[in-house]
Tab-separated table of N, CA, C and O in Angstrom:
chain	number	residue	atom	x	y	z
A	20	UNK	N	7.251	24.165	29.574
A	20	UNK	CA	8.579	24.563	30.113
A	20	UNK	C	9.200	23.475	29.334
A	20	UNK	O	9.001	22.136	29.842
A	21	UNK	N	10.098	23.362	28.554
A	21	UNK	CA	10.932	22.570	28.040
A	21	UNK	C	12.686	22.908	28.245
A	21	UNK	O	12.834	23.970	27.738
A	22	UNK	N	13.596	22.183	29.189
A	22	UNK	CA	14.726	22.145	29.188
A	22	UNK	C	14.955	23.556	29.574
A	22	UNK	O	15.870	24.450	29.026
A	23	UNK	N	13.973	24.248	30.444
A	23	UNK	CA	14.334	25.760	31.134
A	23	UNK	C	13.568	26.714	30.506
A	23	UNK	O	13.760	27.890	30.474
A	24	UNK	N	13.521	26.407	29.438
A	24	UNK	CA	12.663	27.634	28.214
A	24	UNK	C	11.502	27.335	28.249
A	24	UNK	O	10.673	26.365	28.087
A	25	UNK	N	10.568	28.413	28.659
A	25	UNK	CA	8.945	28.456	28.462
A	25	UNK	C	8.576	28.715	27.153
A	25	UNK	O	9.156	29.929	26.396
A	26	UNK	N	7.959	27.790	26.592
A	26	UNK	CA	7.276	27.704	25.306
A	26	UNK	C	6.057	28.363	25.170
A	26	UNK	O	5.289	28.195	25.927
A	27	UNK	N	5.735	28.939	23.867
A	27	UNK	CA	4.672	29.337	23.546
A	27	UNK	C	3.844	28.858	22.175
A	27	UNK	O	4.724	28.794	21.525
A	28	UNK	N	2.524	28.490	22.293
A	28	UNK	CA	2.205	27.874	21.061
A	28	UNK	C	0.968	28.818	20.657
A	28	UNK	O	0.506	29.215	21.264
A	29	UNK	N	0.915	28.864	19.235
A	29	UNK	CA	0.280	29.809	18.561
A	29	UNK	C	-0.385	29.102	17.197
A	29	UNK	O	0.143	28.296	16.658
A	30	UNK	N	-1.371	29.749	16.642
A	30	UNK	CA	-1.797	29.342	15.459
A	30	UNK	C	-1.825	30.486	14.522
A	30	UNK	O	-2.169	31.459	14.900
A	31	UNK	N	-1.805	30.477	13.035
A	31	UNK	CA	-2.075	31.757	12.263
A	31	UNK	C	-3.083	30.970	10.996
A	31	UNK	O	-2.969	30.134	10.287
A	32	UNK	N	-4.340	31.830	10.995
A	32	UNK	CA	-5.450	31.497	9.964
A	32	UNK	C	-4.489	31.364	8.612
A	32	UNK	O	-5.182	30.541	7.750
A	33	UNK	N	-3.468	32.186	8.135
A	33	UNK	CA	-2.706	31.986	6.959
A	33	UNK	C	-2.082	31.004	6.783
A	33	UNK	O	-1.803	30.265	5.542
A	34	UNK	N	-1.878	30.214	7.858
A	34	UNK	CA	-0.866	29.348	7.975
A	34	UNK	C	-1.195	28.116	8.824
A	34	UNK	O	-0.723	28.125	9.772
A	35	UNK	N	-2.164	27.485	8.859
A	35	UNK	CA	-2.750	26.203	9.563
A	35	UNK	C	-1.683	25.311	10.148
A	35	UNK	O	-2.142	24.212	9.686
A	36	UNK	N	-0.867	25.548	11.036
A	36	UNK	CA	0.039	24.905	11.801
A	36	UNK	C	0.006	25.165	13.016
A	36	UNK	O	-0.359	26.134	13.566
A	37	UNK	N	0.737	24.174	13.935
A	37	UNK	CA	0.796	24.534	15.427
A	37	UNK	C	2.197	25.122	15.559
A	37	UNK	O	3.220	24.567	15.255
A	38	UNK	N	2.325	26.376	15.969
A	38	UNK	CA	3.733	26.905	15.561
A	38	UNK	C	4.127	26.959	17.240
A	38	UNK	O	3.562	26.869	18.073
A	39	UNK	N	5.594	27.284	17.368
A	39	UNK	CA	6.121	27.289	18.949
A	39	UNK	C	7.412	28.091	19.005
A	39	UNK	O	7.890	28.290	17.760
A	40	UNK	N	7.403	28.915	20.023
A	40	UNK	CA	8.510	29.769	19.883
A	40	UNK	C	8.567	29.970	21.354
A	40	UNK	O	8.049	29.402	22.564
A	41	UNK	N	9.575	30.526	21.782
A	41	UNK	CA	9.944	30.926	23.278
A	41	UNK	C	9.117	31.869	23.743
A	41	UNK	O	9.205	33.298	23.135
A	42	UNK	N	8.513	32.021	24.881
A	42	UNK	CA	7.631	33.041	25.292
A	42	UNK	C	8.689	34.349	25.402
A	42	UNK	O	7.949	35.607	25.248
A	43	UNK	N	9.787	34.241	26.033
A	43	UNK	CA	10.404	35.428	26.498
A	43	UNK	C	10.966	36.094	25.066
A	43	UNK	O	11.480	37.060	24.980
A	44	UNK	N	10.600	35.421	23.977
A	44	UNK	CA	11.204	36.212	22.644
A	44	UNK	C	9.894	36.854	22.010
A	44	UNK	O	9.776	37.103	20.845
A	45	UNK	N	8.974	37.205	22.778
A	45	UNK	CA	7.717	37.984	22.393
A	45	UNK	C	6.926	37.066	21.466
A	45	UNK	O	6.028	37.919	20.526
A	46	UNK	N	6.754	35.548	21.687
A	46	UNK	CA	5.971	34.827	20.836
A	46	UNK	C	6.509	34.740	19.663
A	46	UNK	O	5.484	34.193	18.698
A	47	UNK	N	7.580	35.250	19.373
A	47	UNK	CA	8.082	34.958	18.033
A	47	UNK	C	8.173	33.628	17.495
A	47	UNK	O	9.152	32.837	18.079
A	48	UNK	N	7.332	33.242	16.560
A	48	UNK	CA	7.701	31.481	16.257
A	48	UNK	C	9.111	31.216	15.592
A	48	UNK	O	9.250	31.968	14.606
A	49	UNK	N	9.123	30.150	15.867
A	49	UNK	CA	10.555	29.657	15.487
A	49	UNK	C	10.584	28.357	14.922
A	49	UNK	O	11.194	27.858	13.859
A	50	UNK	N	9.670	27.728	15.002
A	50	UNK	CA	9.180	26.176	14.415
A	50	UNK	C	7.660	25.955	14.507
A	50	UNK	O	6.784	26.927	15.022
A	51	UNK	N	7.555	25.088	13.734
A	51	UNK	CA	5.946	24.622	13.416
A	51	UNK	C	5.899	22.941	13.506
A	51	UNK	O	7.055	22.278	12.943
A	52	UNK	N	4.870	22.784	14.026
A	52	UNK	CA	4.722	20.784	13.985
A	52	UNK	C	3.437	20.672	12.958
A	52	UNK	O	2.447	21.730	12.944
A	53	UNK	N	3.730	19.889	12.390
A	53	UNK	CA	2.525	18.946	11.572
A	53	UNK	C	2.250	17.758	12.070
A	53	UNK	O	3.332	16.836	12.869
A	54	UNK	N	1.469	16.881	11.664
A	54	UNK	CA	1.010	15.390	11.948
A	54	UNK	C	0.713	15.567	13.189
A	54	UNK	O	0.472	14.201	14.091
A	55	UNK	N	0.077	16.189	13.868
A	55	UNK	CA	-0.427	16.218	15.305
A	55	UNK	C	-1.968	15.638	15.583
A	55	UNK	O	-2.118	14.810	16.370
A	56	UNK	N	-2.500	15.759	14.231
A	56	UNK	CA	-3.778	14.652	14.548
A	56	UNK	C	-3.767	13.487	14.082
A	56	UNK	O	-4.453	12.435	14.845
A	57	UNK	N	-2.571	12.934	13.558
A	57	UNK	CA	-2.067	11.513	13.547
A	57	UNK	C	-1.611	10.956	15.018
A	57	UNK	O	-1.515	10.045	15.057
A	58	UNK	N	-1.061	11.860	15.834
A	58	UNK	CA	-0.441	11.615	16.978
A	58	UNK	C	0.862	11.449	16.648
A	58	UNK	O	1.954	10.884	17.515
A	59	UNK	N	1.601	11.692	15.395
A	59	UNK	CA	2.863	11.539	14.814
A	59	UNK	C	3.451	12.585	14.396
A	59	UNK	O	3.804	12.580	13.260
A	60	UNK	N	3.832	13.724	15.388
A	60	UNK	CA	3.948	15.088	15.016
A	60	UNK	C	5.666	15.289	14.743
A	60	UNK	O	6.352	14.328	15.082
A	61	UNK	N	5.810	15.851	13.591
A	61	UNK	CA	6.933	16.334	13.123
A	61	UNK	C	7.446	17.998	13.192
A	61	UNK	O	6.615	18.718	13.260
A	62	UNK	N	8.466	18.169	13.999
A	62	UNK	CA	8.916	19.276	13.984
A	62	UNK	C	10.006	19.765	13.040
A	62	UNK	O	10.517	19.255	12.433
A	63	UNK	N	9.218	21.109	12.561
A	63	UNK	CA	9.934	21.783	11.338
A	63	UNK	C	10.398	23.176	12.162
A	63	UNK	O	9.705	23.809	12.674
A	64	UNK	N	11.754	23.501	11.431
A	64	UNK	CA	12.624	24.585	12.265
A	64	UNK	C	12.056	25.608	11.255
A	64	UNK	O	12.761	25.523	9.689
A	65	UNK	N	11.787	26.813	11.225
A	65	UNK	CA	11.484	27.713	10.110
A	65	UNK	C	12.143	29.005	10.408
A	65	UNK	O	12.304	29.909	9.544
A	66	UNK	N	13.152	28.922	11.527
A	66	UNK	CA	14.118	30.247	12.003
A	66	UNK	C	15.126	29.332	12.722
A	66	UNK	O	15.124	28.591	13.549
A	67	UNK	N	16.523	29.391	12.224
A	67	UNK	CA	17.451	28.830	12.866
A	67	UNK	C	18.199	29.185	14.079
A	67	UNK	O	19.165	28.887	14.248
A	68	UNK	N	17.718	30.310	14.667
A	68	UNK	CA	18.206	31.010	15.706
A	68	UNK	C	18.295	30.164	16.789
A	68	UNK	O	19.352	30.280	17.486
A	69	UNK	N	17.836	29.041	17.316
A	69	UNK	CA	17.744	28.464	18.471
A	69	UNK	C	17.926	26.760	17.907
A	69	UNK	O	17.924	25.745	18.426
A	70	UNK	N	18.647	26.790	16.521
A	70	UNK	CA	18.641	25.221	16.254
A	70	UNK	C	19.447	24.261	17.417
A	70	UNK	O	19.277	23.083	17.480
A	71	UNK	N	20.601	25.017	17.624
A	71	UNK	CA	21.471	24.229	18.465
A	71	UNK	C	20.541	23.810	19.747
A	71	UNK	O	20.944	22.951	20.184
A	72	UNK	N	19.962	24.512	20.269
A	72	UNK	CA	19.114	24.138	21.386
A	72	UNK	C	18.157	23.077	21.203
A	72	UNK	O	17.987	22.266	21.983
A	73	UNK	N	17.202	23.129	20.150
A	73	UNK	CA	16.417	22.176	19.749
A	73	UNK	C	16.825	20.826	19.651
A	73	UNK	O	16.500	19.586	20.004
A	74	UNK	N	18.577	20.782	18.976
A	74	UNK	CA	19.113	19.242	18.935
A	74	UNK	C	19.602	18.918	20.254
A	74	UNK	O	20.271	17.781	20.247
A	75	UNK	N	19.939	19.711	21.242
A	75	UNK	CA	20.351	19.121	22.326
A	75	UNK	C	19.484	18.299	23.087
A	75	UNK	O	18.137	18.070	22.971
A	76	UNK	N	20.369	16.975	23.607
A	76	UNK	CA	19.527	16.069	24.283
A	76	UNK	C	18.232	15.622	23.620
A	76	UNK	O	18.245	15.262	22.640
A	77	UNK	N	17.015	15.705	24.476
A	77	UNK	CA	15.867	15.355	24.103
A	77	UNK	C	14.799	16.462	24.184
A	77	UNK	O	13.587	16.216	24.142
A	78	UNK	N	15.382	17.452	23.566
A	78	UNK	CA	14.583	18.570	23.431
A	78	UNK	C	13.717	18.474	22.444
A	78	UNK	O	12.462	18.824	22.785
A	79	UNK	N	13.868	18.209	21.351
A	79	UNK	CA	13.034	17.828	20.255
A	79	UNK	C	11.800	16.661	20.969
A	79	UNK	O	10.282	17.373	20.601
A	80	UNK	N	12.016	15.946	21.198
A	80	UNK	CA	10.975	14.813	21.773
A	80	UNK	C	10.374	15.471	22.844
A	80	UNK	O	8.852	15.423	22.862
A	81	UNK	N	10.946	16.447	23.811
A	81	UNK	CA	9.965	17.139	24.515
A	81	UNK	C	8.976	18.128	24.122
A	81	UNK	O	7.954	18.539	24.451
A	82	UNK	N	9.705	18.914	23.091
A	82	UNK	CA	8.518	19.712	22.237
A	82	UNK	C	7.769	19.300	21.721
A	82	UNK	O	6.386	19.494	21.724
A	83	UNK	N	7.633	18.170	21.233
A	83	UNK	CA	6.467	17.115	20.441
A	83	UNK	C	5.585	16.674	21.370
A	83	UNK	O	4.597	16.875	21.072
A	84	UNK	N	6.070	16.191	22.354
A	84	UNK	CA	5.065	15.932	23.638
A	84	UNK	C	4.403	17.211	24.154
A	84	UNK	O	2.980	16.933	24.562
A	85	UNK	N	5.003	18.025	24.319
A	85	UNK	CA	4.005	19.583	24.718
A	85	UNK	C	3.036	19.682	23.682
A	85	UNK	O	2.065	20.139	24.094
A	86	UNK	N	3.834	19.710	22.600
A	86	UNK	CA	2.806	19.921	21.304
A	86	UNK	C	1.514	19.420	21.346
A	86	UNK	O	0.329	19.745	21.240
A	87	UNK	N	1.838	17.902	21.689
A	87	UNK	CA	0.495	16.540	21.190
A	87	UNK	C	-0.377	17.113	22.306
A	87	UNK	O	-1.692	17.319	22.048
A	88	UNK	N	0.072	17.432	23.411
A	88	UNK	CA	-0.569	17.654	24.779
A	88	UNK	C	-1.480	19.040	24.522
A	88	UNK	O	-2.810	19.093	24.710
A	89	UNK	N	-0.923	20.172	24.051
A	89	UNK	CA	-1.677	21.251	23.581
A	89	UNK	C	-2.612	21.127	22.661
A	89	UNK	O	-3.948	21.600	23.013
A	90	UNK	N	-2.500	20.418	21.490
A	90	UNK	CA	-3.231	20.127	20.643
A	90	UNK	C	-4.363	19.436	21.125
A	90	UNK	O	-5.523	19.924	20.639
A	91	UNK	N	-4.321	18.304	21.591
A	91	UNK	CA	-5.487	17.587	22.323
A	91	UNK	C	-6.149	18.437	23.249
A	91	UNK	O	-7.696	18.429	23.254
A	92	UNK	N	-5.836	19.520	23.839
A	92	UNK	CA	-6.503	20.289	24.670
A	92	UNK	C	-7.110	21.141	23.835
A	92	UNK	O	-8.369	21.461	24.266
A	93	UNK	N	-6.600	21.670	22.535
A	93	UNK	CA	-7.639	22.575	21.736
A	93	UNK	C	-8.698	21.875	21.349
A	93	UNK	O	-9.399	22.447	21.308
A	94	UNK	N	-8.083	20.573	20.847
A	94	UNK	CA	-9.320	19.994	20.019
A	94	UNK	C	-10.381	19.428	21.038
A	94	UNK	O	-11.548	19.812	20.985
A	95	UNK	N	-10.237	19.329	22.416
A	95	UNK	CA	-11.431	18.892	23.512
A	95	UNK	C	-11.769	20.368	23.654
A	95	UNK	O	-13.191	20.227	24.008
A	96	UNK	N	-11.337	21.310	23.667
A	96	UNK	CA	-12.216	22.634	24.048
A	96	UNK	C	-12.923	23.263	23.153
A	96	UNK	O	-14.136	23.665	23.138
A	97	UNK	N	-12.673	23.048	21.559
A	97	UNK	CA	-13.235	23.176	20.449
A	97	UNK	C	-14.141	22.568	20.035
A	97	UNK	O	-15.113	22.949	19.684
A	98	UNK	N	-14.127	21.142	19.947
A	98	UNK	CA	-14.886	20.315	19.725
A	98	UNK	C	-15.863	19.572	20.712
A	98	UNK	O	-16.879	19.475	20.513
A	99	UNK	N	-15.158	19.454	21.956
A	99	UNK	CA	-16.106	19.210	23.104
A	99	UNK	C	-15.982	17.844	23.534
A	99	UNK	O	-15.538	16.803	23.184
């Protein structure tokens, strides 16, 4: 959860990035992150429906922090 919004993370085989969106929007991804393996993620907006929310306060930083945590958990689970 970031600033009251429940986020969902997903990947797509055809587009290997970590995608993120609001869970209540039916897992429709609005943004994706790159640079997770380096620990310095970049957040890219692919659908501007929630751009104002992303730019409020420290939401971008919170999304990036959550994404790194999800990414690292997935790597541990997959690699061991």
